[in-house]
Amino acid sequence: MLKNYLKIAFRNMAKYRVISFINLFGLTVGLSCCLLILTYILHEESYDKYNSKADRIWRVTRSFNNKDGIVSLHLGAVAPPFGPLLQNDFPDIQKVTRLLPSGTSPVRYEEKLFNEDNIFFADNNLFNVFDVHLIKGDRTNALTDPFTVVMTEAVAKKYFGDADPINKVVRLDNRYNFRVSGIIDPLPENSHFHPEFMLSFNTLKDSAIYGERGLMTNWGNNSFFTYLLLPENYPAKNLEAQFPAFIDRHMPSNKKDPSSQASRFTKLYVQKLTDIHLHGHTDEEIEANGDSSRVTIFGAIALFILLIACINYMNLSTARSTLRAKEIGIRKVSGAQRYEIIAQFLSESVLIAWLAILLAAGLTLLLLPWLNGLSGLHLSAQILLHWYVLLPLCLTPFVVGILSGIYPALFMSSFQPVKVLKGLFKAGGKTVNFRKVLVVLQFSISIVLLISTAIVFQQLHYMQNASLGFDKDQVLTLRYNNGLDQTYESFRNALQEDPHVLATTRSSRIPSGRLLDEQGAQSESGDSLRPVNADIKYVAVDHDFVKTYGIPIVAGRDFSRNYATDSTGYLLNEAATKVLGIKTPQEMVGRNFAYGGVKGKVVGIMGNFNFEDMHQSILPIIFIIPPAAQAGNTYGNISVKLAGANINTTMAHIEKVWKRYLPEVPYEYTFLNERFQKLYKTEQQQGSLFTTFAGIAIFIACLGLLGLSAFAISQRIKEIGVRKVLGASTSSIITLLSTDFLKLVAVAALIAFPIAWFTMHNWLRDFAYRISIQWWVFIAAGILAAAVALFTIGFQAIKAALANPVKALRSE
């Protein structure tokens, strides 16, 4: 029986080649999109699950609240005392391990000198918590001794070639020697951190680096990523209920004032390791996270595209029902039961779905490199080869085949053989209306995707071109090195010997970075200074920062070397004066102010500017000049403003000066506008993917419309012949044939408009600064969809309108 079904299925595919091709091609493309997006989703969902103890590892995070209990900052890292104190106070915690990112540092071995980015301090418990494969070395003590380093095999090869790296000594930052104690495999792509150099955590106990006392008492340096290993099925969230008492037990507070208890202003949380990548989203992460909403969006797009392909099958199968009516009638007269006819048609749809998924698998392998290039990821088809993925994929042809074939099967199996064989059968009524509903659904989905694509690109263009309130062009940025602490002024003067170097400055942070640093502020109120109930983020700068970035001063003045008191002077932005309750910027100038316990005066007010990206609103900011003795621990960046002319000569001059003053630090630079461009990389990738999938969706929809219109027009050949004989013009016939389909596109647009508006309105809410959704985007998308549909059916309509009516009426 099954063999017979398959034989008839292949015969019908050969007989109706065009419709079969459209069905097969549409399903292949739809399933290919699903497989590509599934690869992306599985990759995003797989983060950190390679760890054998993944379900037992939790990260400790910390939030800071104002007096009203509102969270002002939530960090993925905590202060150094928390780790050992948690281990001590909670016996259920089996292991605690900590990671401290060390930023970028120059590393030298003999004549080889490189800047290394992924340097971390790590303790030896790392090997007991995470699955880190040690190729060489002893995992029990690889990170126990101070001034030892574990590195990846690729990094070891870069420095030592084929020589045995164990016990080799590398020099870090031209100050410290580290002995190689182990070699590891690199962590997988789907890990939320990727250390290449891991320095022994015990090294931090050296007072020249951090100091043991600082590790036990510094509650303000929240840079230590702390992970807990808990027992199987342990209710980790129960720990959070005990954290407030734990905080009050250990963190200093004013016992005379209960309201100043530490737990009122800071809280600890635990976060599951496997949730970090998609659901972390704290204000500080080791690496950029993914986005669960983006995964959901692209999952929905995959299903929509597959749905469009299934609709094609349903539409074309029911449309050609009249061609197979006699076949069904004869089968029924010959004794075939309805369930047998249903099984026949379902076998055809399942067969096409099987062919489609086999073709889609090959197409996916071919297109995966393209998707990697577009998304910036390193997706591999290998992730699809797990049994829990392959099993559903093997069932997919049955699901897709039954979903797309069930309605045509039920419809065609209901034909009455008497009417069919007498030639009285005519497909219409409910069937035609159902096909119209399916076409409307197809184009509704396509129009929603078109509108979404346009709005994504509009928002991206707005972010890339909006005024930030300062001049970001032609600003070259370098990492500050403490080798310049004693020679910075000489270094700055040497740079500015080139007339095309307009200004040079150093700072703790530069625009495009996050504003995370905050210390308590006190503002003048009456005759005294009173605490400010608002968070004001600070940036440590020098006298040239405002000039270098072209930040406008709206009241008072800029920092100046001519005023010795500016070492305790402050610059605030307008947002800061607003939270202080000051009506005009001028009122704030000259007021007494204290920040971080240092008393001084406000010397000027800056206009508001976007220090962070356009996702974030403008925060209250204060600029401070740190004491000269703290420069090495405070500054992290150098910014050089260029004139824009003779760039190559100027760049060569900067490099020459750098190598003269910092011969042990490789010269590396970025331009500030490039840093801002990278901030919107996600939106750029999302826009490109939206464009691609929207194009595919409307292409598949039009492919179905092509087949459907060709069939519908073929059923009206005699009608067209009669109309032409009676004097109808070619244009009137084309209009007649096109109007029915364009009406469906118009209805689809009316349905799509509110759905697209609601979806993109919610998407734009993630941006502090965003575009207004313009009405013309919807009209343009509707016109584009109509134009594509008209082009699709126009060829068939023109062909029918120009045909000789004599041939159409000859049989009459």
Coordinates of C-alpha atoms in Angstrom, one line a residue, residues 330-679:
I330 CA -12.6 7.1 -10.1
R331 CA -10.8 5.9 -7.0
K332 CA -13.9 6.3 -4.9
V333 CA -16.1 4.4 -7.5
S334 CA -13.4 1.7 -7.5
G335 CA -14.0 1.3 -3.8
A336 CA -11.3 3.5 -2.2
Q337 CA -12.3 4.7 1.3
R338 CA -11.9 8.3 2.3
Y339 CA -9.1 7.5 4.8
E340 CA -7.2 5.9 2.0
I341 CA -7.5 9.0 -0.2
I342 CA -6.4 11.2 2.8
A343 CA -3.4 8.9 3.3
Q344 CA -2.5 9.2 -0.4
F345 CA -2.5 13.0 -0.3
L346 CA -0.6 13.1 3.0
S347 CA 2.0 10.7 1.7
E348 CA 2.6 13.2 -1.2
S349 CA 3.0 16.1 1.2
V350 CA 5.3 14.2 3.6
L351 CA 7.4 13.0 0.6
I352 CA 7.9 16.6 -0.6
A353 CA 8.7 17.6 3.0
W354 CA 11.3 14.8 3.2
L355 CA 12.9 15.9 0.0
A356 CA 12.8 19.5 1.1
I357 CA 14.5 18.8 4.5
L358 CA 17.3 16.8 2.8
L359 CA 17.9 19.6 0.3
A360 CA 17.6 22.1 3.2
A361 CA 20.4 20.3 5.1
G362 CA 22.8 20.7 2.2
L363 CA 21.8 24.3 1.7
T364 CA 22.3 25.0 5.4
L365 CA 25.9 23.7 5.2
L366 CA 26.5 25.9 2.2
L367 CA 25.0 29.0 3.8
L368 CA 26.4 28.7 7.3
P369 CA 29.7 30.6 6.4
W370 CA 27.6 33.4 5.0
L371 CA 25.5 33.6 8.2
N372 CA 28.7 33.6 10.3
G373 CA 30.1 36.5 8.3
L374 CA 26.8 38.4 8.7
S375 CA 26.3 37.7 12.4
G376 CA 30.0 37.8 13.5
L377 CA 29.5 34.4 15.2
H378 CA 31.2 31.1 14.7
L379 CA 28.3 28.8 14.3
S380 CA 28.9 25.2 13.4
A381 CA 26.4 22.6 12.0
Q382 CA 27.9 20.2 14.5
I383 CA 25.5 21.6 17.1
L384 CA 22.7 20.0 15.1
L385 CA 24.1 16.5 15.4
H386 CA 23.0 15.8 19.0
W387 CA 20.3 13.2 19.4
Y388 CA 17.9 15.7 21.1
V389 CA 18.1 17.8 17.9
L390 CA 18.2 15.1 15.3
L391 CA 15.1 13.3 16.7
P392 CA 12.8 16.4 16.3
L393 CA 14.4 17.1 12.9
C394 CA 13.5 13.6 11.7
L395 CA 10.0 14.2 12.8
T396 CA 9.8 17.6 11.1
P397 CA 9.0 16.3 7.6
F398 CA 6.0 14.4 9.1
V399 CA 4.8 17.5 11.0
V400 CA 5.4 19.9 8.1
G401 CA 3.9 17.4 5.6
I402 CA 0.8 16.8 7.7
L403 CA 0.4 20.5 8.6
S404 CA 0.6 21.6 4.9
G405 CA -1.2 18.6 3.5
I406 CA -4.0 17.9 5.9
Y407 CA -6.4 20.6 4.6
P408 CA -6.0 19.7 0.9
A409 CA -6.3 16.0 1.8
L410 CA -9.5 16.5 3.8
F411 CA -10.9 18.8 1.1
M412 CA -10.2 16.6 -1.9
S413 CA -11.3 13.4 -0.2
S414 CA -14.7 14.9 0.4
F415 CA -15.5 15.1 -3.4
Q416 CA -18.7 13.4 -4.4
P417 CA -17.9 10.9 -7.2
V418 CA -21.3 11.3 -9.0
K419 CA -20.8 15.1 -9.4
V420 CA -17.2 14.7 -10.3
L421 CA -17.7 12.1 -13.0
K422 CA -20.7 14.0 -14.5
G423 CA -18.5 17.2 -14.7
L424 CA -20.7 19.1 -12.3
F425 CA -17.9 19.6 -9.7
K426 CA -16.6 23.1 -9.2
A427 CA -14.1 24.2 -6.5
G428 CA -15.3 27.4 -5.0
G429 CA -17.1 29.0 -2.1
K430 CA -15.4 28.1 1.1
T431 CA -12.3 26.7 -0.6
V432 CA -11.6 29.9 -2.5
N433 CA -12.2 32.0 0.6
F434 CA -9.8 29.8 2.6
R435 CA -7.1 30.3 -0.1
K436 CA -7.6 34.0 0.1
V437 CA -7.2 34.0 3.9
L438 CA -3.9 32.1 3.5
V439 CA -2.6 34.6 0.9
V440 CA -3.5 37.4 3.3
L441 CA -1.7 35.7 6.1
Q442 CA 1.4 35.3 3.9
F443 CA 1.6 38.9 2.9
S444 CA 0.8 40.1 6.4
I445 CA 3.8 38.3 7.7
S446 CA 6.0 39.7 4.8
I447 CA 4.8 43.3 5.3
V448 CA 5.5 43.1 9.1
L449 CA 9.0 42.0 8.3
L450 CA 9.5 44.8 5.7
I451 CA 8.3 47.4 8.2
S452 CA 10.5 46.0 11.0
T453 CA 13.5 46.0 8.7
A454 CA 13.0 49.7 7.7
I455 CA 12.6 50.8 11.4
V456 CA 15.7 48.9 12.5
F457 CA 17.8 50.6 9.9
Q458 CA 16.2 54.0 10.7
Q459 CA 17.1 53.6 14.3
L460 CA 20.6 52.5 13.5
H461 CA 21.1 55.5 11.2
Y462 CA 19.8 57.8 13.9
M463 CA 22.2 56.4 16.5
Q464 CA 25.2 56.6 14.2
N465 CA 24.5 60.1 13.1
A466 CA 22.9 61.8 16.0
S467 CA 24.8 64.6 17.7
L468 CA 26.4 63.3 20.9
G469 CA 27.0 66.7 22.4
F470 CA 30.8 66.5 21.8
D471 CA 33.2 66.0 18.8
K472 CA 34.0 62.3 18.4
D473 CA 35.7 62.7 15.0
Q474 CA 39.4 62.4 14.5
V475 CA 40.0 61.4 18.2
L476 CA 42.7 58.7 18.5
T477 CA 42.6 56.7 21.7
L478 CA 45.5 54.8 23.4
R479 CA 45.7 52.8 26.6
Y480 CA 47.4 54.7 29.3
N481 CA 50.4 52.9 30.8
N482 CA 51.8 53.7 34.2
G483 CA 55.2 54.0 32.6
L484 CA 54.1 57.6 31.8
D485 CA 53.4 58.6 35.4
Q486 CA 56.6 60.6 35.7
T487 CA 57.0 61.7 32.1
Y488 CA 53.5 62.4 30.9
E489 CA 53.9 66.1 30.5
S490 CA 57.0 65.6 28.5
F491 CA 55.2 62.9 26.4
R492 CA 52.2 65.2 25.8
N493 CA 54.5 68.1 24.7
A494 CA 56.4 65.7 22.3
L495 CA 53.1 64.7 20.7
Q496 CA 52.0 68.3 20.2
E497 CA 55.2 69.2 18.4
D498 CA 53.3 68.1 15.4
P499 CA 50.9 71.0 14.5
H500 CA 48.2 68.5 13.5
V501 CA 48.0 67.2 17.0
L502 CA 45.5 69.6 18.4
A503 CA 45.1 68.4 22.0
T504 CA 46.1 65.4 24.2
T505 CA 44.4 64.3 27.4
R506 CA 44.2 61.3 29.8
S507 CA 41.2 60.0 31.7
S508 CA 39.9 57.0 33.6
R509 CA 37.2 56.4 31.0
I510 CA 36.5 57.6 27.5
P511 CA 33.2 58.2 25.7
S512 CA 31.7 54.9 24.3
G513 CA 32.5 53.2 27.6
R514 CA 30.0 52.6 30.5
L515 CA 29.8 55.0 33.5
L516 CA 30.1 52.7 36.5
D517 CA 32.3 54.7 38.9
E518 CA 30.5 56.5 41.7
Q519 CA 31.4 58.0 45.1
G520 CA 29.2 59.8 47.6
A521 CA 28.5 63.4 46.8
Q522 CA 27.7 66.3 49.2
S523 CA 26.3 69.6 48.1
E524 CA 26.1 73.0 49.8
S525 CA 22.8 73.5 51.6
G526 CA 22.7 76.6 53.9
D527 CA 25.9 76.7 55.8
S528 CA 26.9 73.1 55.5
L529 CA 27.4 70.2 53.1
R530 CA 24.7 67.6 53.0
P531 CA 24.6 64.2 51.3
V532 CA 23.1 64.1 47.8
N533 CA 20.3 61.5 47.4
A534 CA 21.3 60.8 43.8
D535 CA 24.0 58.9 42.0
I536 CA 26.5 61.1 40.2
K537 CA 29.0 59.1 38.1
Y538 CA 32.6 60.4 38.0
V539 CA 35.3 60.4 35.4
A540 CA 38.9 61.2 36.4
V541 CA 40.3 63.6 33.8
D542 CA 43.1 66.1 33.4
H543 CA 43.0 69.8 32.4
D544 CA 42.7 69.1 28.7
F545 CA 39.8 66.6 28.5
V546 CA 37.0 69.1 27.9
K547 CA 39.1 70.9 25.2
T548 CA 40.0 67.6 23.5
Y549 CA 36.5 66.5 23.2
G550 CA 34.9 69.9 22.5
I551 CA 32.4 69.6 25.3
P552 CA 30.6 72.9 25.7
I553 CA 30.8 74.8 29.0
V554 CA 27.4 76.4 29.6
A555 CA 28.4 78.2 32.9
G556 CA 31.6 78.9 34.7
R557 CA 34.9 77.7 33.1
D558 CA 36.9 74.7 32.2
F559 CA 39.7 73.2 34.3
S560 CA 42.9 75.3 33.9
R561 CA 46.5 74.8 34.9
N562 CA 46.5 78.5 35.9
Y563 CA 44.4 77.7 38.9
A564 CA 46.1 75.6 41.6
T565 CA 42.8 75.1 43.4
D566 CA 41.4 73.1 40.4
S567 CA 43.0 70.0 42.0
T568 CA 39.9 70.1 44.2
G569 CA 37.6 71.7 41.7
Y570 CA 34.7 70.0 40.0
L571 CA 32.9 70.1 36.6
L572 CA 29.3 68.9 36.6
N573 CA 27.0 68.4 33.6
E574 CA 23.5 69.8 33.4
A575 CA 21.9 66.5 34.3
A576 CA 23.8 66.7 37.6
T577 CA 22.6 70.2 38.4
K578 CA 19.0 68.9 37.7
V579 CA 19.2 66.1 40.2
L580 CA 20.7 68.6 42.7
G581 CA 17.5 70.7 42.3
I582 CA 19.4 73.7 40.8
K583 CA 17.2 75.8 38.5
T584 CA 20.0 77.3 36.3
P585 CA 23.6 76.1 35.7
Q586 CA 24.9 79.6 36.8
E587 CA 23.6 79.1 40.3
M588 CA 25.8 76.0 40.8
V589 CA 29.1 77.7 39.8
G590 CA 31.3 78.5 42.8
R591 CA 29.3 76.4 45.3
N592 CA 31.0 74.3 47.9
F593 CA 30.9 70.6 46.9
A594 CA 32.4 67.4 48.1
Y595 CA 32.9 64.2 46.2
G596 CA 34.4 61.0 47.6
G597 CA 35.1 62.9 50.9
V598 CA 37.2 65.6 49.1
K599 CA 35.9 69.1 49.6
G600 CA 36.2 71.7 46.8
K601 CA 34.2 74.0 44.6
V602 CA 32.2 73.7 41.4
V603 CA 34.2 75.6 38.8
G604 CA 32.0 75.0 35.7
I605 CA 28.9 73.3 34.3
M606 CA 29.1 71.3 31.0
G607 CA 26.3 70.9 28.5
N608 CA 24.7 67.4 28.5
F609 CA 26.4 64.9 26.2
N610 CA 26.2 61.2 25.5
F611 CA 29.1 59.6 27.2
E612 CA 27.6 56.2 26.8
D613 CA 25.8 54.8 23.8
M614 CA 22.3 55.7 22.7
H615 CA 20.8 52.8 24.6
Q616 CA 21.5 54.7 27.8
S617 CA 20.0 58.0 29.0
I618 CA 22.4 60.9 29.9
L619 CA 23.5 60.4 33.5
P620 CA 24.6 63.0 36.0
I621 CA 28.4 63.2 35.6
I622 CA 31.2 64.9 37.6
F623 CA 34.7 65.4 36.3
I624 CA 37.5 65.3 38.9
I625 CA 41.3 65.8 38.7
P626 CA 43.0 63.1 40.7
P627 CA 46.2 63.7 42.8
A628 CA 49.3 63.3 40.7
A629 CA 50.4 60.4 43.0
Q630 CA 47.4 58.4 42.0
A631 CA 47.7 58.8 38.2
G632 CA 48.9 55.3 37.5
N633 CA 46.0 53.7 39.4
T634 CA 43.4 56.2 38.1
Y635 CA 44.0 56.9 34.4
G636 CA 43.3 54.2 31.8
N637 CA 43.2 56.0 28.5
I638 CA 44.9 58.7 26.4
S639 CA 42.9 60.7 23.8
V640 CA 44.6 62.6 21.0
K641 CA 42.6 65.1 18.9
L642 CA 43.9 65.3 15.3
A643 CA 43.4 68.1 12.8
G644 CA 42.3 65.7 10.0
A645 CA 45.0 66.7 7.5
N646 CA 48.2 64.7 6.9
I647 CA 46.9 61.8 8.9
N648 CA 49.6 59.4 7.9
T649 CA 52.4 61.7 8.8
T650 CA 50.7 62.5 12.1
M651 CA 50.1 58.9 12.9
A652 CA 53.8 58.1 12.2
H653 CA 54.8 60.9 14.6
I654 CA 52.6 59.6 17.4
E655 CA 53.9 56.1 17.0
K656 CA 57.5 57.4 17.1
V657 CA 56.9 59.4 20.3
W658 CA 55.1 56.4 21.9
K659 CA 58.0 54.1 21.2
R660 CA 60.5 56.6 22.5
Y661 CA 58.7 56.9 25.9
L662 CA 57.3 53.4 26.1
P663 CA 59.6 51.0 24.3
E664 CA 58.3 48.0 26.3
V665 CA 54.7 48.6 25.3
P666 CA 53.4 47.7 21.8
Y667 CA 51.8 50.7 20.0
E668 CA 48.1 50.0 19.5
Y669 CA 45.4 52.6 18.9
T670 CA 41.7 52.9 17.9
F671 CA 39.7 55.9 16.7
L672 CA 36.8 56.9 18.9
N673 CA 34.2 56.9 16.1
E674 CA 35.1 53.3 15.4
R675 CA 34.4 52.4 19.0
F676 CA 31.0 54.0 18.8
Q677 CA 30.3 52.0 15.6
K678 CA 31.1 48.8 17.4
L679 CA 28.6 49.7 20.1

